[in-house]
């Protein structure tokens, strides 16, 4: 059997998203709007398979054909007849549910590969003897293509990464970090965003590199209809290499997205939504990020909608270089009670921003009051579901146009619920308090993290005309007392400049803001906490962050000395900062558990949170913001990577503690989402049981009209590009061509 790092356990938590009441309250028109947006999101989410690993589209197609021919209960009878035990069949169901939930065979949270927890030979018997294999010859072909890779734990295939450190389909298999940096310089020179691109490299016989930058779009070789792309779809020389900008990536999938966005327009509640959708259609059709930005402007202006949504190439966490966005689409409905609390937080935001530990010049010239709503998710397509979101991610829009914050209430209710018997690394006397206050404290942390974490801070920019957005003569660096020495030039963004650490650094800044401002009595009163309750919320919020910093070690890879998950790296850094504060504020003590195996306990001295923890966090936060504002990459990397380093130096001995964390780890829950079904002129909500089988059924019924066609499209797209990973993925059979 495989190392437990690389399997999903049979007892993995599975929860269903409950949005029944919020959906019931929608009008018929709002339901139709939500339905077509959901269809667009689900279709677009299939692109994630092509963004993850070479084999992911084939695995998805194989599983879908298998379970369409025989549902999980029917297939179970066949599997047991083939000699599988109940535990082995359950392991297969959990694996399949994991592939659907993560949109691929790598965990969305940690980027680690997971494999079926049963013998390959037994699974092969089940698949080749299934009704699907008897009826469809392509099922056998799919198994021949992906069977070995499904189980392979060859070192390079264990994690997503670039070059020798892992596999990624954002880049061809021969690309290195140097190629990624060169490509970013090229994109900057052309004023092109990397968000909707992939990079493919071919080396000719003379040793010259030829790069294809491929944009995601419906259109391929057709002439661009808008001037902003006409001049950019071209071939040219750049720094001794040849670059060609093309488009048409994921074309058939994006065509489906566009069709449903057009249908959703019919049911839009206002002109902002209509114009937003029109620009999204333009973006996905042409491959234009500028059009997506225009759509995002209309989205920002659409204040307080009943049905909220966002869609596109959004988060760059899984790009090893940190610039390319994974496709994501969500549709949700407003939870009015919690949203009222967030509205009060927004109303206090300008005053609270003044509490942050950096000079006014390092804050935006004007706080752009955002929407902040608590939403019940109907649909979240992509590789995983977050607890909260602050979007759009475009720096220029966030600085001048604004943003929106959303807290996903029904996700928080199920994904972060904790059972006492599964609580690890806490003192016994903390566990009951932790269970009682974790949810409420997390509401506070998510609110502060999204609104005042991601929503705060100014980037110092020199535009294309040479004008600065700060006064060079009067603004000084509070760390050095000197005038500002660095800033962002035209075309540079936070992601492009800080690249591989950008996402984690920003998550760390936002988490630190949340911890810092949760000490403010006004914030706690907004959420309904005063007196002893408020003190408990503060304590559990800080305790949760300290514990999360220890749990984060699961996502560190010692062999490559790198982190696989931005949020968890950020939490480890905060743990290091609080440990460094000393005076017994935080301690991590190795122990032996009741089972005789290694264990550990984290302790937070609640009496020292304000006197020791707050000053330490204040100094750290100021440095983070100053280095971000000034675009000081060298100092920023030195600071952040210094805290993120994992060694076995005493007293904590983090590398040894990592072994304990892996021994005691609990797998992230799988979440079952409903479907919407159009019956005549009405939209029905279809819900599923909270189990691996229920999650599988939800996907089998997700594309009732064109499931087989979509699987054919996915495998054709994967096969067309398979040559780019053939040398890297050695175990791929020769038949994959």
XYZ file of C-alpha atoms in Angstrom:
737
model
C 0.000 0.000 0.000
C 1.058 3.569 -0.626
C 2.456 5.950 1.977
C -0.472 7.525 3.855
C 0.641 10.942 2.566
C -0.550 9.887 -0.871
C -3.919 8.284 -0.166
C -7.324 9.508 0.964
C -8.448 7.419 3.968
C -11.673 5.419 3.872
C -13.042 7.378 6.835
C -12.423 10.777 5.225
C -15.011 13.356 6.219
C -17.688 14.037 3.594
C -20.241 16.837 4.005
C -23.067 18.176 1.856
C -23.478 21.893 1.208
C -26.859 23.054 2.482
C -28.310 25.916 0.444
C -31.926 24.739 0.344
C -33.464 27.649 2.239
C -31.490 30.325 0.363
C -32.434 28.738 -2.967
C -36.106 28.502 -1.931
C -36.216 32.257 -1.370
C -35.074 33.055 -4.932
C -37.631 34.240 -7.466
C -38.151 32.138 -10.620
C -36.046 34.619 -12.618
C -33.252 34.579 -10.028
C -33.265 30.785 -10.128
C -32.862 30.799 -13.902
C -30.007 33.304 -13.602
C -28.330 31.130 -10.959
C -28.893 27.964 -13.014
C -27.193 29.220 -16.165
C -24.316 30.771 -14.210
C -23.892 27.411 -12.462
C -23.829 25.595 -15.801
C -21.151 28.020 -17.053
C -19.096 27.454 -13.886
C -19.345 23.649 -14.036
C -18.344 23.538 -17.705
C -15.428 25.907 -17.131
C -14.286 23.916 -14.111
C -13.398 21.038 -16.432
C -10.464 23.129 -17.673
C -8.827 22.538 -14.278
C -8.243 18.920 -15.317
C -6.092 20.222 -18.165
C -4.314 22.624 -15.807
C -3.306 19.953 -13.288
C -1.574 16.833 -14.635
C -1.170 15.081 -18.017
C -3.246 12.114 -16.876
C -6.066 13.953 -15.026
C -8.418 14.307 -18.052
C -8.089 10.582 -18.845
C -8.775 9.563 -15.232
C -11.845 11.799 -15.147
C -13.143 10.355 -18.424
C -12.518 6.788 -17.243
C -14.327 7.275 -13.929
C -17.244 9.079 -15.544
C -17.816 6.322 -18.094
C -17.517 3.679 -15.401
C -20.100 5.220 -13.056
C -22.463 6.273 -15.828
C -22.807 2.644 -16.881
C -23.142 1.363 -13.287
C -23.877 3.561 -10.295
C -21.760 3.045 -7.144
C -24.143 0.420 -5.701
C -24.285 -1.587 -8.930
C -20.519 -1.387 -9.427
C -20.036 -2.556 -5.831
C -21.681 -5.912 -6.595
C -19.385 -6.374 -9.593
C -16.300 -5.353 -7.573
C -17.035 -7.814 -4.759
C -17.584 -10.554 -7.327
C -14.144 -9.726 -8.767
C -12.571 -10.358 -5.365
C -12.356 -6.882 -3.822
C -13.069 -6.537 -0.121
C -15.601 -3.979 1.128
C -12.671 -1.851 2.353
C -10.953 -1.965 -1.042
C -14.112 -0.951 -2.889
C -14.694 1.885 -0.439
C -11.099 2.996 -1.063
C -11.859 3.144 -4.772
C -15.037 5.194 -4.171
C -13.065 7.621 -1.982
C -10.391 7.925 -4.679
C -12.995 8.655 -7.377
C -14.746 11.185 -5.134
C -11.358 12.804 -4.505
C -10.675 13.147 -8.237
C -14.038 14.826 -8.773
C -13.700 17.028 -5.705
C -10.168 18.200 -6.584
C -10.745 18.204 -10.363
C -7.721 15.994 -10.806
C -5.486 13.538 -8.982
C -3.569 16.150 -6.945
C -4.951 17.665 -3.748
C -6.100 21.243 -4.253
C -4.876 21.989 -0.736
C -1.211 20.986 -0.737
C -0.699 19.960 -4.378
C 0.203 16.400 -3.338
C -0.689 13.476 -5.570
C -3.147 10.912 -4.226
C -3.467 7.352 -5.512
C -6.030 4.551 -5.059
C -5.564 2.686 -1.787
C -5.961 -0.806 -3.252
C -3.853 -3.078 -5.472
C -3.648 -1.946 -9.084
C -4.344 -5.477 -10.346
C -7.643 -5.632 -8.458
C -8.804 -2.263 -9.772
C -7.858 -3.332 -13.282
C -10.126 -6.385 -12.971
C -13.024 -4.211 -11.860
C -12.568 -1.729 -14.696
C -11.966 -4.209 -17.525
C -14.836 -6.430 -16.417
C -17.280 -3.544 -15.937
C -20.382 -2.917 -18.016
C -18.715 0.280 -19.316
C -15.742 -1.693 -20.674
C -18.061 -4.234 -22.301
C -20.102 -1.537 -24.005
C -17.358 0.989 -24.846
C -13.960 -0.101 -26.216
C -12.487 3.299 -25.283
C -12.728 2.395 -21.574
C -9.947 -0.174 -22.031
C -7.910 2.405 -23.975
C -8.365 4.984 -21.212
C -7.122 2.485 -18.637
C -4.082 1.693 -20.784
C -3.265 5.396 -20.965
C -3.753 6.382 -17.344
C -3.622 3.180 -15.275
C 0.114 3.302 -14.551
C 0.108 7.040 -13.924
C -2.902 6.757 -11.640
C -0.784 4.680 -9.222
C 2.716 6.027 -9.924
C 4.569 7.670 -7.059
C 7.788 8.264 -8.972
C 9.473 11.104 -7.012
C 8.896 13.762 -9.650
C 5.193 12.912 -9.831
C 4.428 13.181 -6.119
C 3.820 16.917 -6.152
C 2.923 19.709 -8.517
C 5.968 21.763 -9.434
C 8.347 22.942 -12.128
C 11.357 21.147 -13.550
C 12.732 18.393 -11.331
C 10.514 19.442 -8.414
C 7.219 18.162 -9.779
C 4.750 18.048 -12.611
C 2.461 20.803 -13.881
C 0.516 21.314 -17.068
C 0.747 25.102 -16.866
C 4.171 24.486 -18.469
C 5.524 21.827 -20.778
C 7.562 19.187 -18.970
C 10.921 20.617 -20.123
C 10.329 24.078 -18.641
C 12.331 25.238 -15.648
C 11.987 28.185 -13.309
C 14.397 30.072 -15.596
C 12.012 29.525 -18.518
C 9.127 30.789 -16.404
C 11.073 33.938 -15.498
C 12.023 34.585 -19.127
C 8.417 34.120 -20.209
C 7.240 36.566 -17.530
C 9.714 39.160 -18.780
C 8.394 38.617 -22.295
C 4.781 38.965 -21.161
C 5.632 42.151 -19.260
C 7.325 43.566 -22.360
C 4.143 42.897 -24.359
C 1.837 44.151 -21.606
C 0.177 40.728 -21.562
C -1.190 39.068 -18.431
C -0.183 35.501 -17.605
C -3.511 34.741 -15.899
C -5.120 32.870 -18.833
C -1.961 31.416 -20.404
C 0.089 28.236 -20.515
C 3.706 27.986 -21.703
C 5.049 25.310 -24.071
C 8.727 25.008 -24.985
C 10.439 23.237 -27.896
C 14.220 23.207 -28.416
C 15.384 22.969 -32.047
C 18.423 21.082 -33.361
C 20.617 24.138 -32.900
C 19.656 24.320 -29.244
C 17.486 27.419 -29.612
C 14.357 27.608 -27.460
C 10.990 28.234 -29.090
C 8.162 29.172 -26.721
C 4.428 29.142 -27.339
C 2.397 31.362 -25.015
C -1.127 30.029 -25.435
C -4.111 32.096 -24.333
C -7.385 30.482 -23.250
C -10.149 31.369 -25.714
C -12.940 30.053 -27.908
C -11.349 31.563 -31.012
C -8.201 30.005 -32.374
C -6.724 31.087 -35.686
C -9.608 33.450 -36.440
C -8.595 37.103 -36.712
C -8.931 39.048 -33.505
C -11.971 41.287 -33.535
C -10.542 43.710 -31.009
C -7.433 45.804 -31.437
C -6.060 44.976 -27.994
C -5.205 41.427 -29.124
C -4.598 41.914 -32.834
C -1.081 43.239 -32.282
C -0.226 40.644 -29.655
C -0.983 37.402 -31.486
C 2.391 37.281 -33.185
C 5.855 35.728 -33.334
C 8.983 37.613 -32.306
C 12.498 37.276 -30.913
C 13.073 38.077 -27.247
C 16.400 37.835 -25.413
C 17.764 35.225 -27.812
C 14.670 33.018 -27.865
C 11.675 32.793 -30.150
C 8.222 33.529 -28.738
C 4.877 32.913 -30.396
C 1.608 34.085 -28.864
C -1.364 31.928 -29.840
C -4.814 31.279 -28.465
C -7.538 28.647 -28.432
C -6.621 26.798 -25.214
C -9.647 24.922 -23.800
C -11.695 26.241 -26.765
C -14.555 23.668 -26.782
C -14.948 23.962 -23.011
C -15.010 27.756 -23.059
C -17.583 27.605 -25.866
C -19.951 25.892 -23.414
C -19.168 28.550 -20.797
C -19.987 31.330 -23.243
C -23.285 29.718 -24.286
C -24.575 29.673 -20.712
C -23.291 33.159 -19.891
C -25.317 34.378 -22.878
C -28.386 32.585 -21.521
C -27.814 34.027 -18.044
C -27.843 37.550 -19.519
C -31.549 37.101 -20.297
C -32.278 36.826 -16.568
C -29.869 39.487 -15.274
C -31.273 41.761 -12.580
C -29.736 44.997 -13.881
C -27.497 46.562 -16.511
C -24.357 46.001 -14.424
C -24.919 42.249 -14.593
C -25.713 42.387 -18.313
C -22.547 44.341 -19.110
C -20.470 42.166 -16.788
C -21.595 39.015 -18.580
C -21.082 40.593 -22.006
C -17.462 41.361 -21.108
C -16.901 37.863 -19.720
C -18.201 36.459 -22.990
C -15.785 38.741 -24.841
C -12.914 37.650 -22.593
C -13.475 33.915 -22.995
C -14.164 34.258 -26.720
C -11.162 36.406 -27.595
C -8.724 35.392 -24.841
C -8.648 38.936 -23.476
C -7.810 39.595 -19.827
C -8.549 43.265 -20.464
C -12.149 42.309 -21.271
C -12.294 40.275 -18.059
C -11.067 43.340 -16.178
C -13.858 45.393 -17.747
C -16.337 42.725 -16.674
C -14.862 42.849 -13.172
C -15.431 46.611 -13.063
C -19.143 46.076 -13.718
C -19.118 43.268 -11.148
C -17.654 45.611 -8.497
C -20.403 48.129 -9.299
C -23.154 45.508 -8.891
C -23.752 46.193 -5.201
C -25.651 43.736 -3.014
C -27.014 41.322 -5.629
C -29.312 38.529 -4.465
C -27.393 36.072 -6.648
C -23.622 36.669 -6.514
C -21.104 35.084 -8.862
C -17.616 35.389 -10.315
C -15.941 33.345 -13.008
C -12.640 33.154 -14.854
C -8.946 32.381 -14.430
C -8.656 33.634 -10.878
C -6.257 32.245 -8.271
C -2.581 31.650 -9.025
C -1.775 29.364 -6.062
C -1.110 26.237 -8.156
C 1.118 27.812 -10.802
C 4.653 26.997 -9.582
C 5.727 30.452 -10.745
C 2.682 32.157 -9.200
C 1.262 34.046 -12.210
C -1.217 31.775 -14.020
C -4.787 31.537 -12.808
C -6.768 28.370 -12.260
C -10.276 28.385 -13.704
C -12.893 28.982 -11.039
C -16.554 29.869 -11.003
C -18.986 30.270 -8.133
C -22.674 31.070 -7.703
C -24.118 31.878 -4.298
C -27.034 33.530 -2.521
C -26.971 36.153 0.216
C -27.272 35.247 3.896
C -28.837 38.466 5.168
C -28.221 38.020 8.915
C -24.442 37.556 8.703
C -24.182 40.085 5.856
C -25.581 42.751 8.185
C -22.595 42.218 10.519
C -20.185 42.490 7.620
C -21.884 45.724 6.511
C -21.151 47.166 9.949
C -17.538 46.051 9.602
C -17.316 47.807 6.220
C -18.782 50.965 7.772
C -15.976 50.912 10.356
C -13.255 50.023 7.868
C -11.768 53.498 7.341
C -11.373 53.974 11.076
C -9.951 50.475 11.568
C -7.425 50.936 8.753
C -5.849 53.717 10.805
C -5.079 51.129 13.497
C -2.778 49.191 11.159
C 0.932 49.656 11.908
C 2.139 51.561 8.870
C 2.161 55.278 7.966
C -0.843 56.768 6.109
C 1.230 57.129 2.921
C 1.369 53.327 2.720
C -2.410 53.085 2.648
C -4.646 53.694 -0.372
C -5.399 57.359 -1.034
C -9.119 56.616 -0.669
C -10.800 53.570 0.812
C -13.082 52.208 -1.886
C -16.044 50.900 0.083
C -16.633 47.333 -1.046
C -19.529 44.941 -0.873
C -19.052 42.436 1.928
C -21.629 39.696 2.070
C -22.058 36.298 3.645
C -23.140 33.856 0.979
C -24.572 30.374 0.839
C -22.831 28.605 -2.040
C -24.952 26.917 -4.677
C -22.035 26.094 -6.988
C -18.275 26.340 -6.625
C -16.442 24.843 -9.593
C -12.682 24.441 -9.561
C -10.243 22.408 -7.514
C -11.529 23.357 -4.065
C -13.815 25.636 -2.058
C -12.364 28.421 0.137
C -13.954 29.914 3.255
C -13.826 33.477 1.967
C -12.757 35.446 -1.079
C -11.476 38.941 -1.827
C -11.612 39.651 -5.567
C -10.774 40.717 -8.229
C -7.062 39.935 -8.002
C -6.059 42.579 -10.548
C -3.841 45.038 -8.671
C -4.763 48.025 -10.830
C -8.497 47.521 -10.198
C -8.047 46.920 -6.481
C -6.024 50.121 -6.114
C -8.354 52.396 -8.063
C -11.758 50.737 -8.633
C -12.298 48.618 -5.529
C -13.107 45.007 -4.759
C -15.677 42.743 -3.118
C -15.436 40.443 -0.140
C -17.475 37.324 0.398
C -17.627 34.916 3.315
C -19.017 31.522 2.334
C -21.228 30.733 5.291
C -22.467 27.268 4.401
C -18.905 26.209 3.539
C -17.670 27.396 6.939
C -20.504 25.496 8.615
C -19.394 22.109 7.268
C -15.753 22.316 6.186
C -14.354 23.602 9.468
C -16.551 21.772 11.989
C -14.405 19.811 14.452
C -15.066 16.739 16.604
C -13.337 16.631 19.989
C -11.930 13.138 19.459
C -10.190 14.293 16.269
C -8.625 17.418 17.786
C -4.839 17.166 17.731
C -1.937 19.107 19.283
C -3.987 20.991 21.909
C -3.888 20.902 25.698
C -6.870 18.958 27.100
C -8.133 22.047 28.936
C -8.262 24.006 25.639
C -10.301 21.524 23.608
C -13.841 22.320 24.779
C -13.197 26.061 24.529
C -11.727 25.562 21.057
C -14.750 23.607 19.826
C -17.178 26.181 21.220
C -15.461 29.257 19.796
C -13.653 28.066 16.671
C -16.600 28.809 14.365
C -17.397 32.289 15.748
C -13.710 33.248 15.910
C -13.239 32.066 12.324
C -16.115 34.326 11.215
C -14.214 37.259 12.738
C -10.890 36.186 11.218
C -12.354 35.662 7.729
C -14.038 39.058 7.858
C -10.879 40.893 8.899
C -8.638 38.809 6.607
C -10.687 39.552 3.483
C -11.811 43.149 4.076
C -8.910 44.741 5.924
C -6.171 42.231 5.100
C -6.449 41.869 1.354
C -8.270 45.207 1.139
C -5.523 47.279 2.748
C -2.203 48.666 1.628
C -0.967 50.722 -1.297
C 1.436 49.758 -4.065
C 3.846 52.517 -5.105
C 3.615 52.727 -8.901
C 5.247 54.700 -11.700
C 2.919 54.651 -14.711
C 3.806 54.468 -18.421
C 4.066 58.284 -18.551
C 6.564 58.377 -15.684
C 4.112 59.751 -13.108
C 4.218 58.435 -9.530
C 1.225 57.715 -7.290
C 3.211 58.829 -4.225
C 5.290 61.887 -3.348
C 8.947 60.940 -3.854
C 10.109 63.942 -1.852
C 8.109 63.427 1.326
C 7.340 59.717 1.644
C 9.987 57.850 3.599
C 10.536 54.222 4.488
C 9.553 53.839 8.186
C 12.054 50.982 8.562
C 15.080 53.005 7.379
C 13.972 56.641 7.526
C 15.225 57.062 3.944
C 13.365 58.120 0.824
C 11.622 55.381 -1.162
C 14.199 53.585 -3.317
C 12.027 51.083 -5.244
C 8.539 50.808 -6.729
C 6.490 49.106 -9.455
C 7.172 50.146 -13.032
C 4.491 50.186 -15.718
C 3.423 46.629 -16.552
C 4.738 45.153 -13.303
C 2.256 43.626 -10.874
C 2.501 42.160 -7.396
C 2.225 38.610 -8.815
C 4.716 39.143 -11.630
C 7.295 40.797 -9.380
C 7.131 38.578 -6.288
C 6.132 35.496 -8.353
C 6.704 32.302 -6.347
C 6.156 33.886 -2.919
C 3.465 36.410 -3.911
C 0.409 34.354 -2.943
C 1.765 33.100 0.365
C 3.251 36.472 1.356
C -0.098 38.175 0.734
C -2.016 35.476 2.634
C 0.395 35.937 5.533
C -0.159 39.692 5.501
C -3.950 39.213 5.499
C -3.878 36.592 8.274
C -1.651 38.859 10.374
C -4.063 41.773 9.915
C -6.888 39.528 11.132
C -4.993 38.503 14.280
C -3.921 42.092 14.951
C -7.341 43.703 14.543
C -9.317 41.001 16.355
C -7.866 42.557 19.529
C -9.976 45.658 18.841
C -13.110 45.752 21.074
C -15.060 47.567 18.346
C -14.503 44.675 15.919
C -15.654 42.094 18.455
C -18.745 44.147 19.346
C -19.732 44.234 15.655
C -19.814 40.432 15.690
C -21.766 40.393 18.964
C -18.976 39.548 21.436
C -18.251 41.435 24.660
C -16.617 40.757 27.990
C -15.443 37.213 28.689
C -16.873 35.935 25.412
C -14.814 38.481 23.475
C -11.660 37.392 25.302
C -12.405 33.759 24.478
C -12.885 34.616 20.801
C -9.503 36.379 20.740
C -7.788 33.492 22.513
C -9.244 30.803 20.250
C -8.484 32.851 17.129
C -4.814 33.160 18.095
C -4.698 29.550 19.323
C -6.179 28.334 16.051
C -3.493 30.221 14.104
C -0.713 28.744 16.249
C -2.107 25.220 15.829
C -2.553 25.808 12.077
C 1.106 26.813 11.863
C 2.082 23.424 13.272
C -0.381 21.529 11.040
C 1.118 23.409 8.093
C 4.222 21.230 8.234
C 2.267 18.576 6.334
C 2.563 20.817 3.291
C 6.332 21.248 3.420
C 8.504 19.001 1.229
C 11.943 18.468 2.836
C 13.445 16.882 -0.294
C 12.826 20.026 -2.357
C 12.881 22.433 0.601
C 9.674 24.072 -0.556
C 6.063 24.657 0.436
C 3.103 23.256 -1.514
C 0.313 25.432 -0.133
C 0.319 29.217 0.173
C -2.113 29.558 3.094
C -0.353 26.933 5.196
C 3.080 28.393 4.529
C 1.673 31.742 5.669
C 0.407 30.235 8.936
C 3.753 28.565 9.634
C 5.479 31.924 9.164
C 3.125 33.496 11.722
C 3.868 30.671 14.153
C 7.597 31.385 13.721
C 7.037 35.102 14.356
C 5.111 34.404 17.572
C 7.669 31.843 18.749
C 10.414 34.391 18.119
C 8.570 36.867 20.366
C 9.689 34.734 23.299
C 8.667 35.209 26.955
C 6.685 31.959 26.798
C 3.992 33.422 24.550
C 3.937 30.264 22.415
C 5.555 26.903 23.030
C 5.462 23.683 21.036
C 6.302 20.619 23.136
C 6.900 17.085 21.818
C 5.091 14.441 23.868
C 4.033 10.815 23.656
C 0.372 10.071 22.999
C -1.824 7.577 24.854
C -1.213 5.199 21.953
C 2.538 5.269 22.623
C 3.289 7.148 19.397
C 4.931 10.587 19.083
C 2.646 13.546 19.736
C 2.964 17.258 20.458
C 1.145 20.086 22.242
C 0.958 23.768 21.420
C 0.517 26.217 24.269
C -0.461 29.868 23.998
C -0.205 32.050 27.112
C -3.381 34.103 26.789
C -2.162 36.624 29.372
C 0.667 37.645 27.019
C -1.248 38.025 23.733
C -1.500 41.805 24.065
C 1.755 42.496 25.907
C 4.063 40.233 23.868
C 2.173 38.944 20.829
C 0.730 42.216 19.596
C 4.059 44.148 19.490
C 5.790 41.251 17.701
C 3.002 41.026 15.132
C 2.992 44.805 14.733
C 6.692 44.911 13.810
C 6.320 42.013 11.397
C 3.212 43.445 9.721
C 4.879 46.814 9.178
C 7.836 45.179 7.450
C 5.559 43.059 5.253
C 3.601 46.089 4.090
C 6.600 48.359 3.508
C 8.351 45.750 1.363
C 5.157 45.053 -0.574
C 4.378 48.734 -1.152
C 7.881 49.444 -2.418
C 8.165 46.270 -4.505
C 11.428 45.443 -2.726
C 11.705 41.831 -3.911
C 15.195 41.174 -2.553
C 14.437 42.241 1.008
C 10.927 40.791 0.808
C 12.246 37.362 -0.129
C 14.931 37.491 2.532
C 12.373 38.290 5.220
C 9.687 35.856 4.145
C 11.823 32.911 3.125
C 13.815 33.295 6.338
C 10.707 32.769 8.454
C 9.417 30.024 6.124
C 12.609 27.938 6.437
C 12.017 24.563 8.083
C 14.964 23.057 9.966
C 15.553 20.651 12.841
C 17.207 23.294 14.968
C 16.179 23.220 18.643
C 14.103 23.942 20.557
C 11.228 23.245 18.130
C 12.977 20.745 15.784
C 10.393 21.331 13.059
C 11.548 18.583 10.714
C 11.037 16.029 13.475
C 7.703 17.625 14.356
C 6.699 17.258 10.704
C 6.887 13.478 11.080
C 4.529 13.744 14.054
C 2.136 15.973 12.094
C 2.049 13.453 9.238
C 1.424 10.652 11.722
C -1.541 12.493 13.257
C -2.930 14.331 10.237
C -6.623 14.456 9.389
C -7.533 14.624 5.713
C -9.385 17.652 4.412
C -13.102 17.022 4.012
C -14.758 16.331 0.689
C -17.777 18.513 -0.020
C -20.815 17.314 -1.979
C -22.510 20.062 -3.975
C -26.052 20.053 -5.373
C -27.077 20.331 -9.013
C -29.704 22.538 -10.597
C -31.997 21.017 -13.195
C -34.193 22.846 -15.675
C -37.633 21.234 -15.838
C -39.766 23.157 -18.288
C -39.517 26.788 -17.204
C -38.655 25.958 -13.597
C -35.316 25.250 -11.937
C -35.149 22.420 -9.418
C -32.470 21.903 -6.777
C -31.121 18.337 -6.704
C -29.303 17.336 -3.508
C -27.143 14.305 -2.674
C -26.150 12.350 0.408
C -22.969 13.190 2.288
C -20.860 10.229 1.184
C -18.260 9.342 -1.422
C -21.015 7.618 -3.416
C -23.201 10.734 -3.145
C -20.393 12.930 -4.424
C -19.844 10.572 -7.375
C -23.564 10.608 -8.204
C -23.588 14.406 -8.168
C -20.908 14.452 -10.876
C -22.510 11.672 -12.899
C -25.662 13.803 -13.080
C -23.850 17.115 -13.608
C -23.725 16.919 -17.414
C -26.827 14.902 -18.382
C -27.033 16.196 -21.948
C -23.427 15.922 -23.080
C -21.311 13.981 -20.563
C -19.761 11.536 -23.079
C -19.098 14.368 -25.534
C -17.281 16.374 -22.845
C -15.121 13.398 -21.908
C -14.185 12.952 -25.562
C -13.307 16.642 -25.796
C -11.132 16.461 -22.675
C -9.184 13.423 -23.844
C -8.709 14.907 -27.328
C -7.331 18.132 -25.835
C -5.048 16.178 -23.511
C -3.804 13.938 -26.317
C -3.100 16.908 -28.599
C -0.599 18.220 -26.027
C 0.648 14.881 -24.615
C 3.994 15.230 -26.396
C 4.917 18.108 -24.098
C 5.151 15.760 -21.085
C 6.230 12.487 -22.723
C 9.872 12.773 -21.630
C 8.881 13.813 -18.123
C 6.228 11.166 -17.513
C 8.317 8.094 -18.269
C 5.683 5.560 -17.373
C 3.149 6.748 -19.951
C 2.557 3.880 -22.410
C 3.739 4.349 -25.965
C 0.106 4.176 -27.068
C -0.553 7.666 -25.700
C -0.164 9.742 -28.800
